[in-house]
Short mmCIF file of C-alpha atoms and ligand atoms in Angstrom, two decimals:
data_model
loop_
_atom_site.label_atom_id
_atom_site.label_comp_id
_atom_site.label_asym_id
_atom_site.label_seq_id
_atom_site.Cartn_x
_atom_site.Cartn_y
_atom_site.Cartn_z
CA MET S 1 -47.53 45.24 -38.30
CA ALA S 2 -49.47 42.13 -37.40
CA ARG S 3 -53.09 43.02 -36.83
CA THR S 4 -54.68 42.34 -33.48
CA MET S 5 -58.38 41.65 -33.14
CA GLN S 6 -60.25 42.77 -30.05
CA LYS S 7 -63.19 40.86 -28.64
CA ASN S 8 -64.87 42.01 -25.43
CA GLY S 9 -61.74 43.99 -24.74
CA GLN S 10 -59.72 40.78 -24.79
CA LYS S 11 -57.23 40.12 -27.50
CA THR S 12 -58.03 37.03 -29.47
CA VAL S 13 -54.95 37.16 -31.63
CA GLN S 14 -51.75 37.49 -29.70
CA LYS S 15 -48.14 37.86 -30.65
CA ILE S 16 -46.18 35.21 -28.82
CA VAL S 17 -42.47 34.44 -28.76
CA GLN S 18 -41.73 30.80 -28.01
CA LYS S 19 -38.18 29.81 -27.08
CA PHE S 20 -37.00 26.20 -27.07
CA GLY S 21 -33.74 25.28 -25.34
CA GLY S 22 -31.17 22.65 -26.26
CA THR S 23 -32.82 19.64 -24.59
CA SER S 24 -36.13 20.55 -26.25
CA VAL S 25 -34.57 20.27 -29.73
CA ALA S 26 -32.08 17.51 -28.89
CA ASP S 27 -33.03 15.24 -31.83
CA ILE S 28 -35.43 15.08 -34.76
CA ASP S 29 -38.20 13.50 -32.69
CA ARG S 30 -37.94 16.29 -30.14
CA ILE S 31 -37.99 18.89 -32.93
CA LYS S 32 -41.12 17.28 -34.35
CA ALA S 33 -42.75 17.47 -30.91
CA VAL S 34 -41.80 21.15 -30.74
CA ALA S 35 -43.38 21.69 -34.16
CA GLN S 36 -46.65 20.27 -32.79
CA LYS S 37 -46.58 22.71 -29.86
CA ILE S 38 -46.05 25.60 -32.24
CA LYS S 39 -48.88 24.35 -34.47
CA ARG S 40 -51.27 24.39 -31.51
CA GLU S 41 -50.57 28.08 -30.87
CA VAL S 42 -50.87 28.80 -34.61
CA ASP S 43 -54.21 26.97 -34.68
CA LEU S 44 -55.44 29.30 -31.92
CA GLY S 45 -54.78 32.10 -34.41
CA HIS S 46 -51.71 33.56 -32.71
CA HIS S 47 -48.74 35.12 -34.48
CA ILE S 48 -45.65 33.22 -33.54
CA VAL S 49 -41.93 33.97 -33.49
CA VAL S 50 -39.86 31.00 -32.34
CA VAL S 51 -36.31 31.24 -30.99
CA VAL S 52 -34.23 28.08 -30.86
CA SER S 53 -31.03 26.96 -29.17
CA ALA S 54 -28.60 24.50 -30.68
CA MET S 55 -29.26 20.78 -30.07
CA SER S 56 -28.00 19.99 -26.57
CA GLY S 57 -24.27 19.36 -26.51
CA GLU S 58 -23.70 20.93 -29.94
CA THR S 59 -22.43 24.28 -28.74
CA ASN S 60 -19.93 22.57 -26.42
CA LYS S 61 -18.70 20.56 -29.38
CA LEU S 62 -18.31 23.68 -31.54
CA VAL S 63 -16.52 25.57 -28.77
CA GLU S 64 -14.11 22.64 -28.49
CA PHE S 65 -13.50 22.58 -32.27
CA ALA S 66 -12.67 26.28 -32.23
CA ARG S 67 -10.36 25.77 -29.27
CA GLN S 68 -8.53 22.89 -30.94
CA ALA S 69 -8.18 24.96 -34.09
CA GLY S 70 -6.55 27.67 -32.02
CA GLN S 71 -9.10 30.23 -30.88
CA SER S 72 -11.37 30.51 -27.90
CA GLN S 73 -14.12 32.91 -26.92
CA GLY S 74 -13.61 36.44 -28.08
CA SER S 75 -12.79 36.24 -31.76
CA PRO S 76 -14.96 36.76 -34.86
CA GLU S 77 -14.11 33.30 -36.21
CA TYR S 78 -14.99 31.66 -32.90
CA ASP S 79 -18.41 33.29 -33.17
CA SER S 80 -18.78 32.28 -36.77
CA VAL S 81 -18.19 28.66 -35.72
CA VAL S 82 -20.26 28.45 -32.52
CA ALA S 83 -23.25 30.30 -34.00
CA THR S 84 -23.85 27.44 -36.44
CA GLY S 85 -25.51 25.17 -33.88
CA GLU S 86 -28.58 27.42 -33.90
CA GLN S 87 -28.60 27.63 -37.69
CA VAL S 88 -29.07 23.87 -37.85
CA THR S 89 -32.03 23.78 -35.45
CA SER S 90 -33.78 26.80 -37.01
CA GLY S 91 -33.69 25.15 -40.44
CA LEU S 92 -34.73 21.72 -39.16
CA LEU S 93 -37.64 23.15 -37.19
CA ALA S 94 -38.84 25.13 -40.23
CA ILE S 95 -38.77 21.90 -42.27
CA CYS S 96 -40.72 20.01 -39.57
CA LEU S 97 -43.36 22.76 -39.50
CA GLN S 98 -43.69 22.87 -43.28
CA THR S 99 -44.06 19.08 -43.27
CA ILE S 100 -47.15 19.32 -41.03
CA GLY S 101 -48.62 22.12 -43.12
CA VAL S 102 -47.54 25.17 -41.14
CA ALA S 103 -45.92 27.97 -43.14
CA ALA S 104 -42.55 28.78 -41.59
CA ARG S 105 -39.10 30.08 -42.43
CA SER S 106 -35.78 30.22 -40.64
CA TRP S 107 -33.96 33.45 -39.80
CA LEU S 108 -30.35 33.92 -38.76
CA GLY S 109 -29.43 36.80 -36.49
CA TRP S 110 -27.79 38.83 -39.29
CA GLN S 111 -30.76 38.37 -41.63
CA ILE S 112 -33.25 40.05 -39.30
CA PRO S 113 -30.93 41.84 -38.38
CA ILE S 114 -30.26 41.68 -34.66
CA ARG S 115 -27.60 44.34 -34.17
CA THR S 116 -25.05 43.90 -31.41
CA ASP S 117 -21.85 45.50 -30.22
CA GLY S 118 -18.56 43.97 -31.31
CA HIS S 119 -17.67 42.06 -28.13
CA HIS S 120 -17.29 38.64 -29.68
CA GLY S 121 -18.35 35.76 -27.47
CA ARG S 122 -20.34 38.02 -25.15
CA ALA S 123 -21.95 40.61 -27.40
CA ARG S 124 -24.84 42.77 -26.22
CA ILE S 125 -27.90 43.40 -28.32
CA GLY S 126 -28.34 47.00 -29.41
CA THR S 127 -31.35 47.20 -31.73
CA ILE S 128 -33.52 44.69 -33.50
CA GLU S 129 -35.08 45.72 -36.77
CA THR S 130 -38.63 44.43 -36.87
CA ASP S 131 -39.64 45.05 -40.50
CA ASN S 132 -38.60 41.60 -41.69
CA LEU S 133 -40.20 39.82 -38.76
CA ASP S 134 -43.41 41.85 -39.08
CA ALA S 135 -43.62 41.08 -42.79
CA CYS S 136 -43.08 37.39 -42.08
CA LEU S 137 -45.88 37.35 -39.47
CA ASP S 138 -48.18 39.38 -41.72
CA ALA S 139 -47.63 36.82 -44.48
CA GLY S 140 -48.93 34.19 -42.05
CA GLU S 141 -45.57 32.52 -41.56
CA VAL S 142 -43.99 31.38 -38.32
CA ALA S 143 -40.58 33.03 -37.99
CA ILE S 144 -37.96 30.63 -36.63
CA VAL S 145 -35.04 32.64 -35.30
CA ALA S 146 -31.62 31.18 -34.54
CA GLY S 147 -30.92 32.28 -30.95
CA PHE S 148 -27.65 33.41 -29.33
CA GLN S 149 -26.39 35.49 -32.26
CA GLY S 150 -26.41 38.80 -34.08
CA ARG S 151 -24.20 40.95 -36.27
CA ASP S 152 -21.93 43.80 -35.30
CA GLN S 153 -21.34 47.10 -37.06
CA ALA S 154 -18.62 45.58 -39.19
CA GLY S 155 -21.08 42.97 -40.43
CA ARG S 156 -19.44 40.12 -38.53
CA ILE S 157 -21.45 37.41 -36.77
CA THR S 158 -21.46 37.77 -33.00
CA THR S 159 -22.66 35.49 -30.19
CA LEU S 160 -24.25 36.58 -26.94
CA GLY S 161 -22.55 34.36 -24.37
CA ARG S 162 -23.57 30.90 -23.17
CA GLY S 163 -27.29 30.57 -22.59
CA GLY S 164 -27.82 33.60 -24.80
CA SER S 165 -30.88 32.29 -26.65
CA ASP S 166 -33.02 33.31 -23.68
CA THR S 167 -31.86 36.85 -24.22
CA THR S 168 -32.57 36.66 -27.94
CA ALA S 169 -36.14 35.57 -27.15
CA VAL S 170 -36.81 38.31 -24.59
CA ALA S 171 -35.19 40.96 -26.79
CA ILE S 172 -37.37 39.99 -29.75
CA ALA S 173 -40.46 39.93 -27.53
CA ALA S 174 -39.65 43.46 -26.41
CA ALA S 175 -38.92 44.65 -29.94
CA ILE S 176 -42.12 43.34 -31.54
CA GLY S 177 -44.27 44.14 -28.49
CA ALA S 178 -45.19 40.50 -27.92
CA ASP S 179 -47.99 39.67 -25.52
CA ARG S 180 -45.91 36.90 -24.01
CA CYS S 181 -42.52 35.23 -24.18
CA ASP S 182 -42.77 31.51 -23.40
CA ILE S 183 -39.47 29.89 -22.46
CA TYR S 184 -39.78 26.13 -22.95
CA THR S 185 -37.19 24.13 -21.09
CA ASP S 186 -36.68 20.73 -19.44
CA VAL S 187 -38.29 21.72 -16.13
CA ASP S 188 -41.89 22.81 -15.80
CA GLY S 189 -41.18 26.11 -14.10
CA VAL S 190 -39.14 27.87 -11.45
CA TYR S 191 -38.94 26.02 -8.12
CA THR S 192 -38.58 27.18 -4.53
CA SER S 193 -35.26 25.31 -4.51
CA ASP S 194 -33.38 22.72 -6.54
CA PRO S 195 -35.82 19.75 -6.61
CA ARG S 196 -32.94 17.31 -7.07
CA ILE S 197 -31.63 18.28 -3.64
CA VAL S 198 -34.83 19.37 -1.94
CA PRO S 199 -37.57 16.85 -2.79
CA ALA S 200 -40.14 19.05 -1.03
CA ALA S 201 -39.48 21.98 -3.42
CA ARG S 202 -42.58 23.42 -5.08
CA LYS S 203 -43.18 25.05 -8.42
CA ILE S 204 -43.71 28.79 -8.09
CA ASP S 205 -46.73 30.18 -9.99
CA ARG S 206 -45.62 33.80 -10.02
CA ILE S 207 -42.25 35.26 -9.20
CA THR S 208 -41.12 38.86 -9.43
CA TYR S 209 -38.45 39.88 -11.93
CA GLU S 210 -36.22 40.94 -9.08
CA GLU S 211 -36.49 37.62 -7.29
CA MET S 212 -35.86 35.77 -10.53
CA LEU S 213 -32.83 37.93 -11.16
CA GLU S 214 -31.40 36.94 -7.79
CA MET S 215 -32.26 33.26 -8.34
CA ALA S 216 -30.76 33.29 -11.84
CA SER S 217 -27.54 34.90 -10.69
CA LEU S 218 -27.40 32.40 -7.82
CA GLY S 219 -27.15 29.46 -10.11
CA ALA S 220 -30.81 28.54 -10.62
CA LYS S 221 -29.92 28.10 -14.27
CA VAL S 222 -33.41 28.21 -15.76
CA LEU S 223 -32.87 31.58 -17.46
CA GLN S 224 -29.81 33.53 -18.49
CA THR S 225 -29.46 36.41 -16.02
CA ARG S 226 -29.26 38.99 -18.76
CA SER S 227 -32.59 37.87 -20.22
CA VAL S 228 -34.27 38.51 -16.86
CA GLU S 229 -32.73 41.99 -16.65
CA MET S 230 -34.05 42.73 -20.09
CA ALA S 231 -37.53 41.38 -19.33
CA MET S 232 -37.67 43.53 -16.21
CA LYS S 233 -36.53 46.63 -18.06
CA HIS S 234 -39.05 46.24 -20.87
CA GLY S 235 -41.88 44.65 -18.90
CA VAL S 236 -41.90 41.51 -21.03
CA ARG S 237 -44.26 38.83 -19.67
CA VAL S 238 -42.01 35.81 -19.48
CA GLN S 239 -43.38 32.36 -18.76
CA VAL S 240 -41.15 29.38 -17.99
CA LEU S 241 -42.64 25.99 -18.89
CA SER S 242 -41.73 22.49 -19.92
CA SER S 243 -41.48 21.29 -23.49
CA PHE S 244 -41.78 17.72 -22.20
CA ASP S 245 -45.44 17.76 -21.18
CA ASP S 246 -48.66 18.37 -23.09
CA MET S 247 -49.27 21.96 -22.08
CA ILE S 248 -48.68 24.95 -24.31
CA GLY S 249 -48.11 28.51 -23.17
CA SER S 250 -51.71 29.53 -23.79
CA ASP S 251 -52.77 26.92 -21.20
CA TRP S 252 -50.76 28.88 -18.57
CA PRO S 253 -49.09 26.01 -16.76
CA GLY S 254 -45.64 27.39 -15.95
CA THR S 255 -44.05 30.07 -13.81
CA LEU S 256 -44.85 33.63 -14.77
CA LEU S 257 -42.41 36.50 -14.18
CA VAL S 258 -44.34 39.55 -13.05
CA ASP S 259 -44.07 42.94 -11.38
CA GLU S 260 -44.29 43.00 -7.61
CA GLU S 261 -47.75 44.63 -7.69
CA GLU S 262 -49.12 41.59 -9.48
CA ILE S 263 -48.38 39.30 -6.57
CA VAL S 264 -51.31 39.32 -4.21
CA GLU S 265 -50.08 37.03 -1.48
CA LYS S 266 -46.47 37.91 -0.77
CA GLN S 267 -44.28 35.19 0.64
CA LEU S 268 -41.66 36.19 3.13
CA VAL S 269 -39.15 34.05 1.30
CA SER S 270 -39.79 32.78 -2.22
CA GLY S 271 -36.82 30.52 -2.67
CA VAL S 272 -33.62 29.10 -1.24
CA ALA S 273 -30.77 28.82 -3.71
CA LEU S 274 -27.42 27.09 -3.73
CA SER S 275 -24.38 28.16 -5.70
CA ARG S 276 -21.44 25.77 -5.79
CA ASP S 277 -19.46 28.04 -8.09
CA GLU S 278 -17.73 29.80 -5.22
CA ALA S 279 -14.23 30.11 -3.84
CA LYS S 280 -12.99 32.33 -1.07
CA ILE S 281 -9.65 34.02 -0.64
CA THR S 282 -8.46 35.51 2.63
CA LEU S 283 -5.63 37.98 2.89
CA ILE S 284 -4.20 37.77 6.37
CA ALA S 285 -2.40 40.66 8.02
CA VAL S 286 -3.11 43.42 5.56
CA PRO S 287 -2.08 46.96 6.54
CA ASP S 288 -5.11 48.82 7.88
CA SER S 289 -4.49 51.98 5.89
CA PRO S 290 -6.35 53.99 3.24
CA GLY S 291 -6.12 52.67 -0.31
CA VAL S 292 -5.48 49.02 0.50
CA ALA S 293 -8.86 47.77 -0.70
CA ALA S 294 -8.33 49.55 -4.01
CA LYS S 295 -4.93 47.89 -4.38
CA VAL S 296 -6.51 44.47 -3.86
CA PHE S 297 -9.67 44.83 -5.91
CA GLY S 298 -8.43 47.19 -8.65
CA PRO S 299 -6.14 44.65 -10.34
CA LEU S 300 -8.77 41.89 -10.03
CA ALA S 301 -11.38 44.07 -11.74
CA GLU S 302 -8.92 45.10 -14.44
CA GLN S 303 -8.29 41.48 -15.30
CA GLY S 304 -11.96 40.63 -15.40
CA VAL S 305 -12.17 38.60 -12.17
CA ASN S 306 -15.65 39.03 -10.76
CA VAL S 307 -15.55 39.57 -6.99
CA ASP S 308 -18.83 38.87 -5.23
CA MET S 309 -18.82 38.96 -1.43
CA ILE S 310 -16.29 41.03 0.52
CA VAL S 311 -15.64 41.30 4.26
CA GLN S 312 -12.99 43.23 6.01
CA ASN S 313 -12.55 42.61 9.69
CA ILE S 314 -12.11 45.38 12.20
CA SER S 315 -8.50 45.45 13.22
CA GLU S 316 -7.76 45.20 16.90
CA ASP S 317 -4.68 47.31 16.96
CA GLY S 318 -5.59 49.65 14.08
CA ARG S 319 -2.56 48.46 12.15
CA GLN S 320 -3.43 45.16 10.52
CA THR S 321 -6.60 43.47 9.37
CA ASP S 322 -7.87 40.51 7.31
CA ILE S 323 -9.82 40.78 4.06
CA THR S 324 -11.93 37.92 2.72
CA PHE S 325 -13.64 37.89 -0.66
CA THR S 326 -15.20 35.41 -3.04
CA VAL S 327 -14.70 34.73 -6.75
CA PRO S 328 -16.15 32.13 -9.16
CA ARG S 329 -14.43 28.81 -8.53
CA GLY S 330 -12.85 28.70 -11.97
CA ASP S 331 -11.15 32.04 -11.30
CA ILE S 332 -9.42 31.12 -8.06
CA ASP S 333 -6.03 30.38 -9.60
CA SER S 334 -5.90 33.56 -11.62
CA ALA S 335 -7.15 35.59 -8.63
CA VAL S 336 -4.37 34.15 -6.47
CA SER S 337 -1.68 34.94 -9.02
CA ILE S 338 -3.01 38.46 -9.52
CA ILE S 339 -2.88 39.09 -5.76
CA GLU S 340 0.55 37.47 -5.42
CA ALA S 341 1.86 39.73 -8.17
CA GLN S 342 0.64 42.69 -6.09
CA ARG S 343 2.21 41.46 -2.87
CA GLY S 344 4.78 44.23 -2.75
CA GLU S 345 2.13 46.89 -3.37
CA ILE S 346 -0.42 45.55 -0.89
CA GLY S 347 1.95 44.17 1.71
CA TYR S 348 -0.04 41.32 3.25
CA GLY S 349 1.18 38.54 5.54
CA ARG S 350 -0.37 35.43 4.07
CA LEU S 351 -2.86 34.34 1.42
CA ALA S 352 -5.42 31.59 2.20
CA PRO S 353 -7.46 30.34 -0.78
CA ASP S 354 -10.34 27.92 -0.19
CA ALA S 355 -12.31 26.30 -3.01
CA THR S 356 -14.48 24.12 -0.76
CA VAL S 357 -17.18 26.66 0.08
CA VAL S 358 -20.69 27.16 -1.29
CA LYS S 359 -23.13 30.03 -1.10
CA ILE S 360 -26.65 29.59 0.22
CA SER S 361 -29.13 32.39 -0.32
CA VAL S 362 -32.69 33.06 0.71
CA VAL S 363 -34.58 35.34 -1.66
CA GLY S 364 -37.89 37.12 -1.28
CA VAL S 365 -39.43 40.55 -1.82
CA GLY S 366 -41.29 40.03 1.46
CA MET S 367 -38.03 40.73 3.30
CA ARG S 368 -38.30 44.37 2.42
CA THR S 369 -41.11 44.80 4.92
CA HIS S 370 -40.37 42.08 7.48
CA ALA S 371 -37.65 41.89 10.08
CA GLY S 372 -36.21 38.64 11.37
CA VAL S 373 -35.57 36.86 8.10
CA ALA S 374 -31.82 36.91 8.58
CA LEU S 375 -32.06 35.90 12.22
CA LYS S 376 -34.09 32.85 11.27
CA MET S 377 -31.44 31.87 8.74
CA PHE S 378 -28.61 32.17 11.25
CA GLN S 379 -30.51 30.30 13.97
CA THR S 380 -31.54 27.51 11.63
CA LEU S 381 -27.96 26.97 10.49
CA ALA S 382 -26.65 27.20 14.06
CA GLU S 383 -29.07 24.50 15.21
CA LYS S 384 -27.51 22.16 12.67
CA GLY S 385 -24.02 23.14 13.75
CA ILE S 386 -23.26 24.78 10.40
CA ASN S 387 -20.72 27.56 10.61
CA ILE S 388 -21.24 30.72 8.58
CA GLY S 389 -18.19 32.14 6.83
CA VAL S 390 -19.19 35.31 5.06
CA ILE S 391 -22.56 37.07 5.03
CA SER S 392 -23.89 39.50 2.47
CA THR S 393 -27.32 41.01 2.09
CA SER S 394 -29.37 43.01 -0.36
CA GLU S 395 -32.90 44.33 0.01
CA ILE S 396 -34.40 41.02 -1.06
CA LYS S 397 -31.63 38.49 -0.45
CA ILE S 398 -29.41 37.14 2.31
CA SER S 399 -26.42 35.04 1.30
CA VAL S 400 -24.04 33.10 3.50
CA LEU S 401 -20.92 31.15 2.72
CA ILE S 402 -20.67 27.71 4.31
CA ALA S 403 -18.53 24.60 3.95
CA GLU S 404 -19.39 22.52 0.89
CA GLU S 405 -20.13 19.38 2.94
CA PHE S 406 -23.16 21.08 4.52
CA ALA S 407 -24.67 22.39 1.28
CA GLU S 408 -27.54 19.95 0.94
CA LEU S 409 -28.41 19.82 4.63
CA ALA S 410 -28.50 23.61 4.78
CA LEU S 411 -30.69 23.88 1.70
CA ARG S 412 -33.24 21.36 2.95
CA THR S 413 -33.32 22.72 6.49
CA LEU S 414 -33.78 26.33 5.39
CA HIS S 415 -36.45 25.33 2.89
CA ALA S 416 -38.46 23.78 5.74
CA ALA S 417 -37.71 26.60 8.17
CA TYR S 418 -39.26 29.20 5.85
CA ASP S 419 -42.36 27.01 5.37
CA LEU S 420 -41.62 26.38 1.72
CA ASP S 421 -41.98 22.59 1.86
CA ALA S 422 -44.84 21.17 -0.18
CA ALA S 423 -47.71 20.07 2.04
N1 LIG N 1 -26.46 27.21 -27.66
C1 LIG N 1 -25.98 28.23 -26.78
C2 LIG N 1 -25.39 27.61 -25.53
O1 LIG N 1 -25.37 26.40 -25.41
C3 LIG N 1 -27.01 29.25 -26.45
C4 LIG N 1 -28.23 28.73 -25.71
O2 LIG N 1 -28.46 27.54 -25.67
O3 LIG N 1 -28.95 29.54 -25.15
O4 LIG N 1 -24.93 28.30 -24.68
MG1 MG N 2 -30.52 27.75 -21.43
#
């Protein structure tokens, strides 16, 4: 185990996991800049494990090679191919560190090992053995871990699903009991909304795991959703920060993911998110009888189509009703064919697919204790003449489906309405 010194009750030596995404290691110059950031933490005396992604664009290229060769996500050979992007960056970064006098070595998932289940292309991490990593840190070396990969029980290489290096980083942080997990990316933190659409968006200093989970699953693609779930479960202190400015994690410049108790001043709404990856399907004139919903959603679930929002209207005559639900946009064609194949079973009148909708969500733990958040959303959208299709709510989130053409207007207007605009 790496030793930790205590001074005035404060740790002077910390164990830190640093994760660098694809744009942060996009070329040799970027990798050299990353090496300097790592060196600064090492010079502070900290014990460092680094997790790297593949150079940006590399994984897409590898996925395409595998596809052209004849296999896509889900096979052992696919994983063996797409996992190589991270092998390249882990080796290059170790070289760059050694070149500036920092002891470092690269580690592949199977060498540590990071054990996963056997679901190729979307494997889940089971256990991480820490003996090798601990020995590496104790020897004063920086451990550079190739993200996004592990090995299954059969000894085959597995990958964790796109964006999986975030999960590797958080899982390692949990396993070695790291003081912090710094996720370096191409933005300097988590924002109240997408700054490219809402210029008045602000960087959030502290956000709760739960809020981040909602934001991540809503398309705020800063962190892989699964990594946030894991951080929440294990209480890993995750910090999101930019690899493109001069700060390092120990300067505390980014957005910190924390427990709700750690947030002193609770905002009613912490963020407004937009997801364009939505399509809605309406089944018109469905028999209003027991078992119909199961007949619709059973086959979709069986074939792996993820249904998000569902509404079923009250039928006027007690005989027929309409059911509307949403699926990821890329799944609309398969969802339609699955439902059409069930037509005899379900017995609906007509099917109306629509791939021109988006989902707007307001997220905030403050909603738990305040009424009127939803009303404000509906009024604000009504004032702009924006029609709401489907509504769904959770304890800390309200989502509505609207027409795609109003996406940006809705985002900006709601951002202002909840007083999130930068002063
Ligand atoms: N390189 C992988 C991807 O592009 C994993 C990651 O970057 O997190 O999805
Ligand atoms: Mg990523």
